[in-house]
XYZ file of C-alpha atoms in Angstrom:
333
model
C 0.000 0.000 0.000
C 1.285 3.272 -1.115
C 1.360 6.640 1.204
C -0.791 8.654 -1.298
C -3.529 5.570 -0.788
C -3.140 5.556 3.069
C -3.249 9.129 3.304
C -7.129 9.620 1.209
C -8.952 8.652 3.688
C -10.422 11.533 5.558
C -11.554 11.646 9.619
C -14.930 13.738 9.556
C -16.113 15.281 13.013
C -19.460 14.078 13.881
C -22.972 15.141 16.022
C -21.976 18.539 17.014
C -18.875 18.577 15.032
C -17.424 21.300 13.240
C -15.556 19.606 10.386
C -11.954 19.526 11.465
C -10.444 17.062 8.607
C -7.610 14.923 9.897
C -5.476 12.185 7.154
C -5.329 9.104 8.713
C -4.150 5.897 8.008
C -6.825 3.433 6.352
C -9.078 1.599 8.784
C -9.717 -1.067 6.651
C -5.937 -1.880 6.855
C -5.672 -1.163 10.585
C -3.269 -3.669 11.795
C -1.199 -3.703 7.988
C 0.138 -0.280 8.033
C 3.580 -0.304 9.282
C 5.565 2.411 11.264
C 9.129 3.250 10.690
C 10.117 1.698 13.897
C 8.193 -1.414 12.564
C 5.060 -1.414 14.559
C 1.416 -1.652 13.156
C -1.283 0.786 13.135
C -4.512 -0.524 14.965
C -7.334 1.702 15.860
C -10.969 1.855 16.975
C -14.021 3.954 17.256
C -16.377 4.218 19.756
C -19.753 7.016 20.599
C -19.233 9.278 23.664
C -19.234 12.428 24.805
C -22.668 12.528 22.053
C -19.717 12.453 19.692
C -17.594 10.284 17.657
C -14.595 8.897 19.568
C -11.792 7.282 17.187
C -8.279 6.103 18.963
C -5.415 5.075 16.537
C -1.555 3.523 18.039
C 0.818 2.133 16.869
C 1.682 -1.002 18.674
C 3.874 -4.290 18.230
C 0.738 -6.607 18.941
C -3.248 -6.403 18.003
C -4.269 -8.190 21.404
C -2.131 -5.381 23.621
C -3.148 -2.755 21.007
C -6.897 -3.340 21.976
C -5.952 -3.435 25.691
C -4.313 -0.381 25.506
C -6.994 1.522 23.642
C -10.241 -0.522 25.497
C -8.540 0.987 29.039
C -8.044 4.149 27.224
C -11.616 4.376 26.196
C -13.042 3.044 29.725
C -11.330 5.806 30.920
C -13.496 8.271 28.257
C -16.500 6.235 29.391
C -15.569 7.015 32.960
C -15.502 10.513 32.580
C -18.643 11.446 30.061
C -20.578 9.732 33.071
C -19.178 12.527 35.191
C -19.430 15.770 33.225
C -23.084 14.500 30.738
C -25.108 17.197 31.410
C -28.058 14.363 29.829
C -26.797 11.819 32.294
C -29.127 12.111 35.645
C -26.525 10.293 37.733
C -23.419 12.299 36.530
C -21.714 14.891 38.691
C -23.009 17.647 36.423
C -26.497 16.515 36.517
C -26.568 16.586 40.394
C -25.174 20.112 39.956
C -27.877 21.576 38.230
C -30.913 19.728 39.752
C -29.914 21.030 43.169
C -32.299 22.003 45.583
C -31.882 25.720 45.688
C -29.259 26.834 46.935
C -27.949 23.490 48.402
C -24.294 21.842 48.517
C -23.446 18.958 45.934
C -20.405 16.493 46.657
C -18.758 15.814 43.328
C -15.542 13.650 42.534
C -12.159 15.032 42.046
C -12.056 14.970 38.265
C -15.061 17.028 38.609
C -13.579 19.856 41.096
C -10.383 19.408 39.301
C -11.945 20.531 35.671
C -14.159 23.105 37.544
C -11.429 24.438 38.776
C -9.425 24.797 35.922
C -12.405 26.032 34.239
C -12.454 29.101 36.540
C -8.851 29.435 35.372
C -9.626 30.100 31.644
C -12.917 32.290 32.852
C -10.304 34.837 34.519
C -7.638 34.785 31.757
C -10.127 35.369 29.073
C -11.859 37.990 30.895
C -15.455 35.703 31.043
C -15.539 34.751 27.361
C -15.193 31.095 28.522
C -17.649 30.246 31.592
C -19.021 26.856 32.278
C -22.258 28.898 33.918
C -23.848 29.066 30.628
C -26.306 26.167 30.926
C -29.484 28.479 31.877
C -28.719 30.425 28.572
C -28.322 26.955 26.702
C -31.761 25.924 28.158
C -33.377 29.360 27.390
C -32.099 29.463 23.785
C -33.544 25.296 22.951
C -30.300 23.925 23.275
C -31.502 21.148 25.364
C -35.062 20.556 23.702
C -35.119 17.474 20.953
C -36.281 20.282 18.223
C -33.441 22.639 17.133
C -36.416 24.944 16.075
C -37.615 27.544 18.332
C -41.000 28.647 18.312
C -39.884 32.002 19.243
C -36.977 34.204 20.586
C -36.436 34.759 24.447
C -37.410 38.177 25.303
C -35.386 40.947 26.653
C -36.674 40.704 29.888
C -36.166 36.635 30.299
C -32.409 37.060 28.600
C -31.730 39.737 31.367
C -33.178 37.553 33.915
C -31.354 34.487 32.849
C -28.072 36.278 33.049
C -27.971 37.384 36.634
C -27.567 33.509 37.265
C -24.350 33.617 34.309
C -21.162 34.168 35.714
C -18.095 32.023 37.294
C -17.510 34.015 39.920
C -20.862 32.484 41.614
C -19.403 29.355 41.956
C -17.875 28.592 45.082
C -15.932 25.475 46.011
C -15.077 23.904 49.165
C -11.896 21.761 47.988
C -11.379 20.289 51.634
C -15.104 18.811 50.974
C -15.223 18.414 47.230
C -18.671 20.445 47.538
C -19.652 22.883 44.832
C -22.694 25.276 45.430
C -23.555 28.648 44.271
C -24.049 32.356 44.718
C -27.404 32.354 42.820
C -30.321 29.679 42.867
C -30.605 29.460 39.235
C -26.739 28.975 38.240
C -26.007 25.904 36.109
C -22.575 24.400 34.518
C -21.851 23.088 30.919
C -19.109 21.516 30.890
C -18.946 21.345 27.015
C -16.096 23.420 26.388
C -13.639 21.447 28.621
C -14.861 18.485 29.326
C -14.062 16.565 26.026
C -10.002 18.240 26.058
C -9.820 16.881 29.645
C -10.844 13.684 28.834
C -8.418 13.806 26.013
C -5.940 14.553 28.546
C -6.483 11.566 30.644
C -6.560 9.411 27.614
C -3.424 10.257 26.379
C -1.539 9.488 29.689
C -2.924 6.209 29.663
C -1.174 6.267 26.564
C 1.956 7.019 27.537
C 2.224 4.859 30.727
C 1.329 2.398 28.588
C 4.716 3.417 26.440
C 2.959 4.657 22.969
C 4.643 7.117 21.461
C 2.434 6.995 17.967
C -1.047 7.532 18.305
C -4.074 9.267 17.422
C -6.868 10.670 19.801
C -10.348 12.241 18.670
C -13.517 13.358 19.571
C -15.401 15.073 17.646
C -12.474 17.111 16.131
C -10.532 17.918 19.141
C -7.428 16.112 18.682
C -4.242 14.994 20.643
C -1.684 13.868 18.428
C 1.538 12.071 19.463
C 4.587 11.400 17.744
C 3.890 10.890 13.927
C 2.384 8.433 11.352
C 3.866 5.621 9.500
C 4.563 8.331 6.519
C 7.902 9.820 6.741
C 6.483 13.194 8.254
C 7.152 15.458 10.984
C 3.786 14.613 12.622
C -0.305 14.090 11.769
C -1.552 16.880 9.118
C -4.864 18.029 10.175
C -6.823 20.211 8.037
C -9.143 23.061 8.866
C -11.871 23.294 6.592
C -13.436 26.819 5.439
C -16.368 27.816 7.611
C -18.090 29.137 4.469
C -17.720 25.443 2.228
C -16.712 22.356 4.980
C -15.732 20.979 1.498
C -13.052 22.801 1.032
C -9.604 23.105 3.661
C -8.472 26.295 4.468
C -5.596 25.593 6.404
C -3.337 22.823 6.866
C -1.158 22.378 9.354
C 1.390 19.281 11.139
C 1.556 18.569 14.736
C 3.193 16.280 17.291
C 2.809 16.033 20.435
C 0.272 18.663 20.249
C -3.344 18.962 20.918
C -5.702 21.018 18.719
C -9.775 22.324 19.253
C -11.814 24.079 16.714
C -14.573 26.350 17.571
C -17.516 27.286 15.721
C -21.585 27.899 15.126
C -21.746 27.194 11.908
C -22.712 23.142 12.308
C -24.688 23.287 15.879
C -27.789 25.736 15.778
C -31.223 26.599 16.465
C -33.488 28.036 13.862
C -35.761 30.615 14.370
C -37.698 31.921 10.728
C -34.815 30.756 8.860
C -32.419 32.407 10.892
C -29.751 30.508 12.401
C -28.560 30.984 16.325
C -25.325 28.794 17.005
C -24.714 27.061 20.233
C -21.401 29.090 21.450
C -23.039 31.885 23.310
C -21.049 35.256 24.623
C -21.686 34.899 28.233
C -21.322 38.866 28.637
C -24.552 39.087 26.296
C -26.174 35.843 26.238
C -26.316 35.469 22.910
C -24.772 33.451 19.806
C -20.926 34.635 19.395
C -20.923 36.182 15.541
C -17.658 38.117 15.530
C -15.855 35.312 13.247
C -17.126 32.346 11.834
C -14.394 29.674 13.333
C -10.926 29.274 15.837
C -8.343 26.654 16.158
C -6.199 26.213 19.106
C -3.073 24.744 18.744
C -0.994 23.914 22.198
C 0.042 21.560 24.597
C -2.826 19.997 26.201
C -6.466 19.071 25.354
C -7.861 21.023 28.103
C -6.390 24.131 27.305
C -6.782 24.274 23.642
C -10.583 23.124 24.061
C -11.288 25.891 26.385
C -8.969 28.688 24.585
C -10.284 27.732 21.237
C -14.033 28.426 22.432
C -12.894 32.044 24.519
C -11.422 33.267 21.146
C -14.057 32.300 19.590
C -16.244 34.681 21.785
C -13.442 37.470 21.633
C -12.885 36.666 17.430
C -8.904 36.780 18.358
C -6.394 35.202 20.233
C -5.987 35.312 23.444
C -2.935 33.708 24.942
C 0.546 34.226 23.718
C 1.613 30.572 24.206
C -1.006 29.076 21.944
C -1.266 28.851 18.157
C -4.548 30.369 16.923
C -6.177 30.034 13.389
C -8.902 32.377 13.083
C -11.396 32.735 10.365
C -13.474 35.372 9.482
C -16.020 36.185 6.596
C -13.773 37.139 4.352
C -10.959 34.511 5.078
C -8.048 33.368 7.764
C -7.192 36.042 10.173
C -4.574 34.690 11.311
């Protein structure tokens, strides 16, 4: 099998996936495409996160191949039952059907990604906040239709947004409790969750000694080492906001971890008018200033949540991350 054959088939983000194109070995041949170093490529695809989860090594052996990626993917499992906002058990779940204002006692994943989550709400001056779940619920996002019958009003966005806002969440580390300033705050942990987990997947990776792999979900990526193609690393393509047929940018990364963000593929409709599902906390409504970002940097949790706070801001906004912007009339940067 030649490289240009390996190399046609493209990975498509799925569900709520914005189109990020990555060229991946065949999957047909998984387990006959050889690395330089002389191990195979093996690789396997599971739903979570209400996305498409595909997990590519490189590995001597098929049986420890699917060990290693099975424990990887428990691990995904593991989490997703944790952060699901749709899961009644999970962490988040508990969160947000609180009794007023009442404590909830949450695992240490959870505080930890809370946490950081606060982190990225301060550095990006509260275009990324996990509080945004009562918007979410007042613009449809969590009805089965993705067609409202009507817009909220002024006076219901206004009232929905006194409950918006990180700085109402207050956590009790010694107790792993998390409770809030208002009655009405919620989390959505769909801007970090699915980098974290990436995160955690990829150091079950490593332990594990892989130095060759492929993790996605949904577009957000971790990439380590290279391919079997005599490359500097995985080329990932970023398709044009305008035509998801057609790639705008290309890039090559190792050891790197990339997150596109965009509304241009999740939405609700209202008279033929389309509101996407990344909402400006500071306005509680759909972020329009550009039409998609990339993150490029060196973990899964930062890229996801960087990529969605310049989103929000239409520019970069940390000096130690690669950004990709795209506006209407082209890249940005």
């Amino acid at each position: 099998m030649n490289d240009n054959t390996t190399r046609r088939l493209f990975l498509k983000r799925a569900g709520a996936a914005l189109g990020v194109v990555a060229f991946l070995p065949l999957n047909s041949f998984a387990g006959s495409i050889k690395h330089r170093s002389g191990e195979r490529y093996f690789e396997h695809t599971i739903l979570a996160m209400g996305a498409t989860a595909r997990l590519g090594i490189y590995a001597t052996h098929e049986r420890e191949a699917n060990r290693i990626i099975t424990r990887a993917f428990a691990e995904l499992k593991r989490l997703e039952a944790l952060f699901s906002v749709y899961q009644s058990t999970s962490d988040i779940a508990r969160i947000n059907d609180r009794v007023a204002n009442a404590s909830t006692v949450v695992s240490s994943d959870t505080l930890e990604i809370i946490k950081a989550a606060i982190q990225f709400s301060k550095m990006s001056d509260r275009a990324f906040d996990i509080t945004v779940e009562p918007l979410m619920r007042l613009w449809g996002f969590r009805s089965v239709s993705n067609t409202l019958a009507q817009l909220p009003d002024q006076s219901s966005l206004e009232r929905t947004l006194e409950s918006v806002g990180y700085e109402k969440i207050i956590m009790d580390t010694a107790r792993r409790e998390i409770s809030f300033t208002h009655p009405d705050t919620k989390l959505d942990l769909g801007g970090i969750a699915v980098g974290y987990a990436l995160d955690k997947m990829a150091a079950i990776l490593k332990s594990e000694g892989i130095v060759n792999g492929f993790l996605d979900i949904s577009g957000d990526i971790i990439a380590l080492g290279a391919p079997h193609t005599n490359s500097r690393g995985w080329e990932i393509g970023i398709p044009d906001p305008t035509d998801t047929s057609k790639i705008i940018h290309t890039n090559t990364i190792t050891n790197q971890a990339l997150a596109t963000s965009g509304n241009y593929m999740t939405y609700v409709v209202y008279q033929a008018q389309k509101f996407g599902h990344i909402i400006d906390p500071s306005v509680g409504r759909s972020a329009t200033r550009v039409l998609s970002t990339t993150a490029i940097g060196s973990s899964g949790l930062t890229v996801d949540a960087l990529s969605t706070a310049s989103f929000v801001l239409g520019k970069a906004v940390d000096v130690e991350t690669e950004f990709v912007v795209v506006g209407a009339n082209g890249l940005i940067s």
